[in-house]
Coordinates of C-alpha atoms in Angstrom, one line a residue:
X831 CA 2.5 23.4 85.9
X832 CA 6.4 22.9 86.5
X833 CA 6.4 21.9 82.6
X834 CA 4.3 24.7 81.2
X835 CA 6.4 27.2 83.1
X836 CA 9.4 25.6 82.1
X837 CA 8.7 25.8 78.3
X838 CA 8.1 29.3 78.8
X839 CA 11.1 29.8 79.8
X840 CA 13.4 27.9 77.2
X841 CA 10.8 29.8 74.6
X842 CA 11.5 33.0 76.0
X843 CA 15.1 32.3 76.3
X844 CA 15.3 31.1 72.8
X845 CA 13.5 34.8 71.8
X846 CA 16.4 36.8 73.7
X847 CA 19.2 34.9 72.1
X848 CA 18.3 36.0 68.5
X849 CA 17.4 39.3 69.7
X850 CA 21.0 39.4 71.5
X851 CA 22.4 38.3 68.3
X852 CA 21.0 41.3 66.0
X853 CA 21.8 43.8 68.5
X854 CA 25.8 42.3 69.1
X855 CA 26.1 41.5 65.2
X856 CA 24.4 44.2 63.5
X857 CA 25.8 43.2 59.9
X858 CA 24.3 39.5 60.3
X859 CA 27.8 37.5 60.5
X860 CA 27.3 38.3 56.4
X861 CA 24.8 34.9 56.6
X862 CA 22.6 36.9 54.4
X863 CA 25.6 36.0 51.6
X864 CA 26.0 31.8 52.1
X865 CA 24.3 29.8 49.5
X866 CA 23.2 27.4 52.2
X867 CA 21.0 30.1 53.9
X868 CA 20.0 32.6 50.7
X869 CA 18.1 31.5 47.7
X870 CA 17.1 33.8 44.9
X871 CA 13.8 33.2 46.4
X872 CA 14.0 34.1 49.7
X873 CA 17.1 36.3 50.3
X874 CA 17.1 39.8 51.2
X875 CA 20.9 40.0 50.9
X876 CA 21.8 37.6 48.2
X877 CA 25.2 39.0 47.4
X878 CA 27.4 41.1 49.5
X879 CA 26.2 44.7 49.1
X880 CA 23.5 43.7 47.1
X881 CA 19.6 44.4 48.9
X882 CA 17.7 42.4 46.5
X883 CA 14.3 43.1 48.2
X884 CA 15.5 46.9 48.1
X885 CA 16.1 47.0 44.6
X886 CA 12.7 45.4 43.3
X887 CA 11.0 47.7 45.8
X888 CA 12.6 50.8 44.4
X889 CA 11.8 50.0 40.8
X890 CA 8.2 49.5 41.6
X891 CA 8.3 52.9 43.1
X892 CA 9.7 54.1 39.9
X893 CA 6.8 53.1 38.5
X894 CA 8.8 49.9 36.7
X895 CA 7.9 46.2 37.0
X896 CA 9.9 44.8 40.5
X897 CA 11.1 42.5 37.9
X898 CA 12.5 44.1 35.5
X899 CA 15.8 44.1 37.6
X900 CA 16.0 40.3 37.3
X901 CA 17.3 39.8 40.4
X902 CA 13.9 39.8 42.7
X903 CA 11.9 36.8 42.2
X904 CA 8.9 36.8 45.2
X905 CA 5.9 37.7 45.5
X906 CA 4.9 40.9 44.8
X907 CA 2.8 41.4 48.0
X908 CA 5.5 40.4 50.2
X909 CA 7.8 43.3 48.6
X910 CA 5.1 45.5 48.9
X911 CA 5.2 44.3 52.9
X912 CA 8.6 44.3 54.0
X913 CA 10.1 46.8 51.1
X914 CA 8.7 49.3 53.8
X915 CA 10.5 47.9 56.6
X916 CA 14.2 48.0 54.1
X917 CA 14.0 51.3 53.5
X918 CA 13.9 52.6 56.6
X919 CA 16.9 53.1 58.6
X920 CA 18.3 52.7 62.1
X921 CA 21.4 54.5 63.0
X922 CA 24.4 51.8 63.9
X923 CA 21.9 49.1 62.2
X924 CA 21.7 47.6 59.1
X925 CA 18.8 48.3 56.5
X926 CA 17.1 45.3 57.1
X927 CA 17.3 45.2 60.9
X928 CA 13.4 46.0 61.1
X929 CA 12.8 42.8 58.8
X930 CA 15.0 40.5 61.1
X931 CA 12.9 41.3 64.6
X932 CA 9.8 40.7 62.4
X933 CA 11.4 37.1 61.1
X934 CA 12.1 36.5 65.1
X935 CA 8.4 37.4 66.0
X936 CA 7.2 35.3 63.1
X937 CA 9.7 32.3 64.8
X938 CA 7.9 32.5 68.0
X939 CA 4.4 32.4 66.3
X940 CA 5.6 29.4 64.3
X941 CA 6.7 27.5 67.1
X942 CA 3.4 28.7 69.2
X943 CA 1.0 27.0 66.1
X944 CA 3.7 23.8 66.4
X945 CA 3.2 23.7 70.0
X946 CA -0.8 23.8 69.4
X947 CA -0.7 21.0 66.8
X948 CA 1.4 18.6 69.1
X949 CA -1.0 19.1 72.0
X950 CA -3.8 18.3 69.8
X951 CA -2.0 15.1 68.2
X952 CA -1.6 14.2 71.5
X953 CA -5.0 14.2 73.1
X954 CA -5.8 12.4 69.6
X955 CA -3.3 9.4 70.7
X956 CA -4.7 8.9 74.2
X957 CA -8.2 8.9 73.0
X958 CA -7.2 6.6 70.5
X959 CA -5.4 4.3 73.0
X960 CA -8.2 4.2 75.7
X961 CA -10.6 3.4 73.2
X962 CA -8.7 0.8 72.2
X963 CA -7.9 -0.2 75.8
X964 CA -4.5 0.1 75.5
X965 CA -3.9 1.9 79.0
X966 CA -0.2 1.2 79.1
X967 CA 0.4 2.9 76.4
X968 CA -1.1 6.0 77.3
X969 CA 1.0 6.2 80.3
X970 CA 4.0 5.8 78.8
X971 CA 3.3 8.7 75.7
X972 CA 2.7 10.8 79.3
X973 CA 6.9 11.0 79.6
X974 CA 7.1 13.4 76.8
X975 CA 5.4 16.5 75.2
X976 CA 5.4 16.0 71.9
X977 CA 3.9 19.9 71.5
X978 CA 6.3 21.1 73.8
X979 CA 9.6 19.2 72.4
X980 CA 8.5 20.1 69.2
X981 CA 8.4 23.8 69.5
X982 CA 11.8 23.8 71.5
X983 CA 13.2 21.8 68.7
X984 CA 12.0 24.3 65.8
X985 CA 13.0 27.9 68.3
X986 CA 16.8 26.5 69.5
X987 CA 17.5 24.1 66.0
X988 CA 20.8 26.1 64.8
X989 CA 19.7 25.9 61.3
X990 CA 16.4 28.0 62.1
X991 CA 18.1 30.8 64.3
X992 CA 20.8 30.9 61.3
X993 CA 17.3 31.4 58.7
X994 CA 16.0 34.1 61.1
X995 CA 19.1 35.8 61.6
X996 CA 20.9 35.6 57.6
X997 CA 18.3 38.1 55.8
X998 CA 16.0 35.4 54.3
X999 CA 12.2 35.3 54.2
X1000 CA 11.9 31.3 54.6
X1001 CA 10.5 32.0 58.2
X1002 CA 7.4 33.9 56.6
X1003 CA 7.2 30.7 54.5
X1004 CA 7.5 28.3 57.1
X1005 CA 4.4 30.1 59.0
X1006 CA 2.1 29.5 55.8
X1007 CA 3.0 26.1 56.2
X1008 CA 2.7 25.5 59.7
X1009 CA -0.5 27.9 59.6
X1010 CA -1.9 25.5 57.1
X1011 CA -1.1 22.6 59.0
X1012 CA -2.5 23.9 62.4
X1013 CA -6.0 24.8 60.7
X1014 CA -6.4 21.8 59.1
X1015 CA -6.1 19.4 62.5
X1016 CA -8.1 22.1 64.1
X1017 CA -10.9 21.6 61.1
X1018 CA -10.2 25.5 61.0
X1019 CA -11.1 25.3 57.3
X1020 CA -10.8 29.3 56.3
X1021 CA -7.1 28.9 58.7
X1022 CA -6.4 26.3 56.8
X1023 CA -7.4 27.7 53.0
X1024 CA -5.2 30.8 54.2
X1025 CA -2.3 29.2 55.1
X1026 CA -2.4 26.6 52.1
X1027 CA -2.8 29.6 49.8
X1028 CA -0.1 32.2 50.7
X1029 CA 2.2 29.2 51.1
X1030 CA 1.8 28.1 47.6
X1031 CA 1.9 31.9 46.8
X1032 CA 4.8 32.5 48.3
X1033 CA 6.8 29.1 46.8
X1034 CA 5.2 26.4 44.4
X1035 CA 5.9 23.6 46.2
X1036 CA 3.8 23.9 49.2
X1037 CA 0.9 23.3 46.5
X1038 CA 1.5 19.6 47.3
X1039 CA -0.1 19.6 50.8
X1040 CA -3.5 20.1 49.6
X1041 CA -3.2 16.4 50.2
X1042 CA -2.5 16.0 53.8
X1043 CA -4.5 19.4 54.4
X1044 CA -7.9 17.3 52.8
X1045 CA -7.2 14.1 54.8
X1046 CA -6.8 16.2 58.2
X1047 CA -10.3 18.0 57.5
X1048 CA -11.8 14.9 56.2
X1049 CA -10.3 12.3 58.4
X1050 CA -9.3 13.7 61.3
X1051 CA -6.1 13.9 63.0
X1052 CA -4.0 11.0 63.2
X1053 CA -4.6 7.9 64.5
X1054 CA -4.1 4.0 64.1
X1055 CA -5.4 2.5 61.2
X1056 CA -9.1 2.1 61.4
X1057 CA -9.1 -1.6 60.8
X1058 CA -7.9 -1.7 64.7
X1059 CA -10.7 0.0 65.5
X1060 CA -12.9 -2.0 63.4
X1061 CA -11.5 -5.1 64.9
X1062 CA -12.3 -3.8 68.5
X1063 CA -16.1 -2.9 67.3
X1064 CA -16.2 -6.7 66.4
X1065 CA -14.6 -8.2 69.7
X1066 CA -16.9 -6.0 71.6
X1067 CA -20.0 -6.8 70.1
X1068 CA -18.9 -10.7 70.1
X1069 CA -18.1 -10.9 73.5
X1070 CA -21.6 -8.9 74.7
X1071 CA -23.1 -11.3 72.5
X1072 CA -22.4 -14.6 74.5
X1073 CA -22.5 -12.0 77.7
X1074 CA -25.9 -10.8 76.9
X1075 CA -28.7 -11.3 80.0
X1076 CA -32.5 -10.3 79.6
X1077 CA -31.7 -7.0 81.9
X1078 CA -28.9 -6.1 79.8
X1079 CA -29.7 -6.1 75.9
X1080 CA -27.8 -2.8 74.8
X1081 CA -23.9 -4.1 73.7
X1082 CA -21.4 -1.9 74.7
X1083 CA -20.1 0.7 71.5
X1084 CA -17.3 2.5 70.6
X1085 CA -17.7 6.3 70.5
X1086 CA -18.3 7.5 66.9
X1087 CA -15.1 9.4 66.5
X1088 CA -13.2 6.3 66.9
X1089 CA -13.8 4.9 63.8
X1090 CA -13.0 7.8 61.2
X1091 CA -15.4 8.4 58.3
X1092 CA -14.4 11.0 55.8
X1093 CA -17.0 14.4 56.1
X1094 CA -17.4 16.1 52.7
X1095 CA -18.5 19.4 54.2
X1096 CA -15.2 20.0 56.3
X1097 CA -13.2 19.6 52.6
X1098 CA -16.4 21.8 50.5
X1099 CA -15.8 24.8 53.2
X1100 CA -12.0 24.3 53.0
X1101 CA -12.2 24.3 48.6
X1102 CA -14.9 27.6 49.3
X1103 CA -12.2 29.5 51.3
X1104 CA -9.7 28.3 48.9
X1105 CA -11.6 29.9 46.5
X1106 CA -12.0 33.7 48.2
X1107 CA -8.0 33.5 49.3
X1108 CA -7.1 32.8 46.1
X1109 CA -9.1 35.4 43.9
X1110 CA -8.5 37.7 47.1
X1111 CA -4.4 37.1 46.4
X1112 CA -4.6 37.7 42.2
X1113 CA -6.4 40.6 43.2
X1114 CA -3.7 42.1 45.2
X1115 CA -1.1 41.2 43.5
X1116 CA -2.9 42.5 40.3
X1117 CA -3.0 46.1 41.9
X1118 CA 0.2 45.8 43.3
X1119 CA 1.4 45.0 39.6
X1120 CA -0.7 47.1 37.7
X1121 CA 0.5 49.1 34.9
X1122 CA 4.5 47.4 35.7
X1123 CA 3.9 43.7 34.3
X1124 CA 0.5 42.0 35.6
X1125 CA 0.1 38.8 36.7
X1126 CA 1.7 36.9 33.8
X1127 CA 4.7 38.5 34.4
X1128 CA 4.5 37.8 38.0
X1129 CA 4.1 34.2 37.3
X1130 CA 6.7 34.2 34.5
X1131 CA 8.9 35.5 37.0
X1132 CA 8.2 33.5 40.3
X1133 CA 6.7 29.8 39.1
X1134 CA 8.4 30.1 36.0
X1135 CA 11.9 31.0 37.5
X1136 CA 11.3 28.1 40.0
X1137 CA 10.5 25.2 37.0
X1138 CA 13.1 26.0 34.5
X1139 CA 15.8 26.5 37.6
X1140 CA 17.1 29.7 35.3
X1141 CA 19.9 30.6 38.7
X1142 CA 22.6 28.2 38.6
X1143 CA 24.3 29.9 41.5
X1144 CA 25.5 27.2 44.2
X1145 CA 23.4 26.1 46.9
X1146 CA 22.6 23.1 48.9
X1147 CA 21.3 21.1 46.0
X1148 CA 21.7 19.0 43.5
X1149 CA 20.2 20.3 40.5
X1150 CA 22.5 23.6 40.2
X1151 CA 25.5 21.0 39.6
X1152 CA 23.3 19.0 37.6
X1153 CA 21.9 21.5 34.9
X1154 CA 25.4 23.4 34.7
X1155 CA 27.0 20.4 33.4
X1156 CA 23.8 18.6 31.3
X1157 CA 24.0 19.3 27.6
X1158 CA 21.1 22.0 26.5
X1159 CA 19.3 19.3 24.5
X1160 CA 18.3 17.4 27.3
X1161 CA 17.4 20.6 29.7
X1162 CA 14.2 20.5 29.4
X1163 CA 13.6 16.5 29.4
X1164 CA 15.4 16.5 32.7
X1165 CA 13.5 19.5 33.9
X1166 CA 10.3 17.2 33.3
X1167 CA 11.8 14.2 35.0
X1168 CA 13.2 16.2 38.5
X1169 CA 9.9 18.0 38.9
X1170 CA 7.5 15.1 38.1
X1171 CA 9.8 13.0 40.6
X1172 CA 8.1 15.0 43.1
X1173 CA 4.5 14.7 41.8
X1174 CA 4.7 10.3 41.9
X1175 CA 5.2 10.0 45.6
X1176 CA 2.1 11.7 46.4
X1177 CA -0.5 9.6 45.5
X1178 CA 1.5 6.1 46.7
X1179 CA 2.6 7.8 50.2
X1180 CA -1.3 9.3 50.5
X1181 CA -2.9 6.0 50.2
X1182 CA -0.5 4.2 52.4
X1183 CA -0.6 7.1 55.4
X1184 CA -3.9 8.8 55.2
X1185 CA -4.7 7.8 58.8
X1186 CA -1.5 10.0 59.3
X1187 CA -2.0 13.0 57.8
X1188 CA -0.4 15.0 60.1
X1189 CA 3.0 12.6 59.6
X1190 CA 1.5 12.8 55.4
X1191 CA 2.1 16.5 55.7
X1192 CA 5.9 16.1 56.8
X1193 CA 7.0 14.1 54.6
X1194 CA 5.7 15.8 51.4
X1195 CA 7.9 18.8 53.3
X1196 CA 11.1 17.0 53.4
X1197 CA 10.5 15.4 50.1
X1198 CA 9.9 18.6 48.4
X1199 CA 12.4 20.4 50.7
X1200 CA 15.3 18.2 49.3
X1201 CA 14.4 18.0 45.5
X1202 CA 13.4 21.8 45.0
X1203 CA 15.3 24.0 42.9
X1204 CA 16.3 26.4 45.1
X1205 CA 17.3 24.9 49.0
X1206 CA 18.0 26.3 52.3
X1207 CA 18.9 25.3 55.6
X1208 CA 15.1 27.0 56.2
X1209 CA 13.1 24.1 54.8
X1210 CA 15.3 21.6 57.2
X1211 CA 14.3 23.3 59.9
X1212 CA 10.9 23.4 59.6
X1213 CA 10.2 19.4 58.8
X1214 CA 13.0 19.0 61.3
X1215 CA 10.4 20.8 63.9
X1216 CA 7.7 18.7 62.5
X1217 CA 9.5 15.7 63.0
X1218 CA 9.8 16.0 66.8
X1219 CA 6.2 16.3 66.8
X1220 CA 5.9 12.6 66.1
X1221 CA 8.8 11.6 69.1
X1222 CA 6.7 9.0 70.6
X1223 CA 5.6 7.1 67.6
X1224 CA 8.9 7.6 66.4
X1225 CA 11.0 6.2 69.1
X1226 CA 12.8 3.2 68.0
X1227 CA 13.5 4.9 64.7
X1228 CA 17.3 3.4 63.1
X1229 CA 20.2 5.6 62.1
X1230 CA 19.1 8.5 65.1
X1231 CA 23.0 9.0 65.7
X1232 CA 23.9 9.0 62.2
X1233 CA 21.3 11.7 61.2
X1234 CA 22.3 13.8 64.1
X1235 CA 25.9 13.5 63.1
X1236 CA 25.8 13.4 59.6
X1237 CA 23.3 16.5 59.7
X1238 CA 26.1 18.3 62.1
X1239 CA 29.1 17.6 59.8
X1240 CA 27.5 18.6 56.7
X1241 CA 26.7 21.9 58.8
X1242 CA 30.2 22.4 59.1
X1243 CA 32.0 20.9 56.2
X1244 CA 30.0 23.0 53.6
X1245 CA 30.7 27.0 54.3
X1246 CA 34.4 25.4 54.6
X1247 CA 34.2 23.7 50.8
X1248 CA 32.9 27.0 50.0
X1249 CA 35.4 28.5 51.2
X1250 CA 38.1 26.7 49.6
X1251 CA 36.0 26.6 46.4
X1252 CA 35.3 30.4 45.7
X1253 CA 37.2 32.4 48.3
X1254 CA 40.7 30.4 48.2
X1255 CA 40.5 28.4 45.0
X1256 CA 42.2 25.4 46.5
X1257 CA 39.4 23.8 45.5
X1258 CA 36.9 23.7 42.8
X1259 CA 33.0 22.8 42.4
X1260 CA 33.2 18.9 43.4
X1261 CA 34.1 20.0 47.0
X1262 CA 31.1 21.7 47.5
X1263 CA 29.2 19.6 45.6
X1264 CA 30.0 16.7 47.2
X1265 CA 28.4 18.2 50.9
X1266 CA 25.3 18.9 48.7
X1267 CA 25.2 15.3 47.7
X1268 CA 25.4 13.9 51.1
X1269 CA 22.8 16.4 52.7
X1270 CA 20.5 14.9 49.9
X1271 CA 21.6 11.6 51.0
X1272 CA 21.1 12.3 54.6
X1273 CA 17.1 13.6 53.7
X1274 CA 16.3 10.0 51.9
X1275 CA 17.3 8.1 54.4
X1276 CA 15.9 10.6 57.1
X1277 CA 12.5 10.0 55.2
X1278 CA 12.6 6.4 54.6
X1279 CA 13.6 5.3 57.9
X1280 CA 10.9 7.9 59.3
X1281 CA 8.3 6.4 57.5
X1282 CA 9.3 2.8 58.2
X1283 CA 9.5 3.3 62.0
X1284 CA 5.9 4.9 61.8
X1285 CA 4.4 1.7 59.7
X1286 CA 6.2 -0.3 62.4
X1287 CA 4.8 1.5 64.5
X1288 CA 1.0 0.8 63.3
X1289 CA 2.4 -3.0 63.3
X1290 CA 3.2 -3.0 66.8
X1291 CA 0.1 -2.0 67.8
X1292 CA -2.3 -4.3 65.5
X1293 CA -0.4 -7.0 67.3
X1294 CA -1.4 -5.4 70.8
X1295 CA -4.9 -5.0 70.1
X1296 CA -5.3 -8.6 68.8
X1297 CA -3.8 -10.3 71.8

């Protein structure tokens, strides 16, 4: 009970410190301007002065396409949504004060479904465990909450109060993603459709967790691989074999859920509601657009803008430095090769961790997160959150410190390279590409030794259940 009230209160702490920030710094400490927080997808505020939600919103009201301006790129429902909220005005605050205290209320909810999803991981582990007998184990995953620490990690991680306070609209995303995440290990399938679709609505790359989102409805939530449990089933039945007396002929069985078998129908009613969401979105957005563009503009303007990476501005990336400086020839071979990159470690990475979804779903996030086209600090902080969730199996995990401090110093060193880049010209483009290089850097090795620790993971415990 201590626990529960005590995560209340770090939550609700964590909810007045961003609301203390946007009443104390009413003009956003100009995050709304940094590359490392605004993307010409998700930005409010891109430039200084500049409302770029405003401006689509006012030329759709002028009966023009959003578009047209070439400087908004979303989705056409979500302008139709918080366009409202830009135009209105508080005196003393900024126009898009009445977006940010919707981006904090959409924090909380994100961190609420995270919460959710670890508790349900968990009880998943200790079933897991006592079937397998291993009692010790389930007593030790007691120490920590992995639901709890979680959802702290996502609501007081700097990079995510920085995304909810800097104008930027990756906190809507980040609830698609976690919405589609929760539904699926709650085998919520029309949860899980939603989430999946507006996600992938909102940005492409989300379309990649159709993966995960399948395994969790089919599968189940995570759990060691089924061989183990396999193994047990054969032990068991041995052993009441040579135990077996005339009074006693039944042989003790594991429960059904121990051993997962895929169920169609979950992944049917998930592809059904996939289905309605989707023709229920092209409708919307079809009215929204009518007579100003349609939807091929719409996805000429969004998906298209997002494959040929047409805004070279700088940002946490690589591929900004990369297509500045390749020769126009070769644009659109490399274009192929960066966005296919993506698209070959799905199936390997599915086959090898489809007993963890859950940990599946992650990792596509961070891969995608570090090789998209357009970066922010607001896609670390959500598989950053989704990490934590996965504290336990993750424990011995190498290079902890190094992340932690490589993660801080990049933090630090790139708004100063910026600096000295653009505002001071001391520097030039190197600088700041060079702290986009190591965050990249910093994400591979995040992922590789994150997977690694969970397949040692999986190790230790085969060994466990065979001695």
């Amino acid at each position: 009970m201590a626990g529960i009230r005590g995560y209340w209160n770090l939550a609700a702490a964590a909810i007045a410190f961003r609301l203390l920030l946007l009443l104390c710094f009413p003009k956003d400490l100009h995050l709304g301007s940094r590359p490392e927080v605004a993307t010409p997808l998700t930005s409010l505020r891109r430039r200084m002065k500049h409302n770029l939600l405003a401006e689509g919103y006012w030329l759709k009201q002028a009966s023009m396409s959003p578009y047209s301006g070439s400087m908004y790129h979303g989705s056409p429902l979500l302008l139709s949504f918080l366009g409202q909220l830009t135009i209105r005005r508080v005196e003393g605050r900024p126009p898009h004060f009445y977006c940010s205290l919707m981006f904090v209320v959409v924090d909380f909810i994100t961190a609420v479904l995270i919460r959710a999803t670890g508790q349900k991981l968990l009880l998943s582990r200790h079933k897991s465990f006592q079937v397998l007998n291993l009692s010790k184990l389930v007593e030790a995953s007691g120490i920590v909450n992995p639901g709890d620490f979680a959802s702290l990690v996502y609501l007081w991680n700097p990079l995510t109060i920085v995304t909810c306070m800097g104008s930027s609209t990756s906190p809507i995303d980040n609830l698609m993603v976690v919405m589609a995440i929760y539904g699926a290990c709650s085998r919520i399938a029309p949860l899980a459709a939603f989430g999946w679709v507006f996600a992938t609505h909102l940005s492409l790359y989300p379309i990649i967790l159709i993966v995960p989102v399948i395994l969790l409805l089919g599968y189940g939530l995570d759990a060691p691989p089924s061989k183990l449990f396999l193994h047990k089933t054969s032990d068991a039945s041995s052993s009441c074999a040579l135990n077996q007396s005339p009074d006693n002929s039944e042989a003790p069985k594991l429960t059904d859920n121990a051993i997962h078998t895929f169920s169609w129908v979950q992944v049917l009613h998930f592809v059904l509601w996939v289905f309605i969401w989707l023709c229920f979105v092209l409708l919307l957005s079809s009215i929204s657009l009518k007579d100003v563009g349609g939807l091929s503009e719409m996805f000429r303007k969004t998906y298209g803008f997002i494959l040929t990476v047409e805004d070279l501005s700088p940002n946490i990336g690589v591929l900004w430095y990369f297509f500045a400086e390749v020769f126009d020839f070769f644009r659109n071979f490399f274009l192929i090769v960066f966005h296919v990159n993506i698209l070959f470690m799905i199936l390997p990475l599915a086959i090898r961790l489809k007993h963890r979804s859950c940990f599946l779903a992650f990792v596509y996030i961070a891969i995608s997160s570090m090789l998209k086209s357009y970066p922010s600090v607001g896609d670390s902080a959500l598989y950053l959150g989704l990490l934590a969730l996965f504290c336990n199996e993750l424990a011995d995990m190498h290079f902890s410190f190094f992340l932690f401090c490589g993660y801080i110093g990049v933090s630090l060193l790139s708004p100063v390279m910026h600096n000295l880049w653009i505002w001071r010209g001391t520097g030039n483009a190197n600088f700041y590409f060079a702290t986009g290089l190591a965050y990249a850097c910093l994400q591979t090795v995040l992922v590789v030794e994150s997977v690694s620790s969970m397949l040692k993971h999986d190790r230790m415990l085969r060994k466990l259940v065979k001695a």
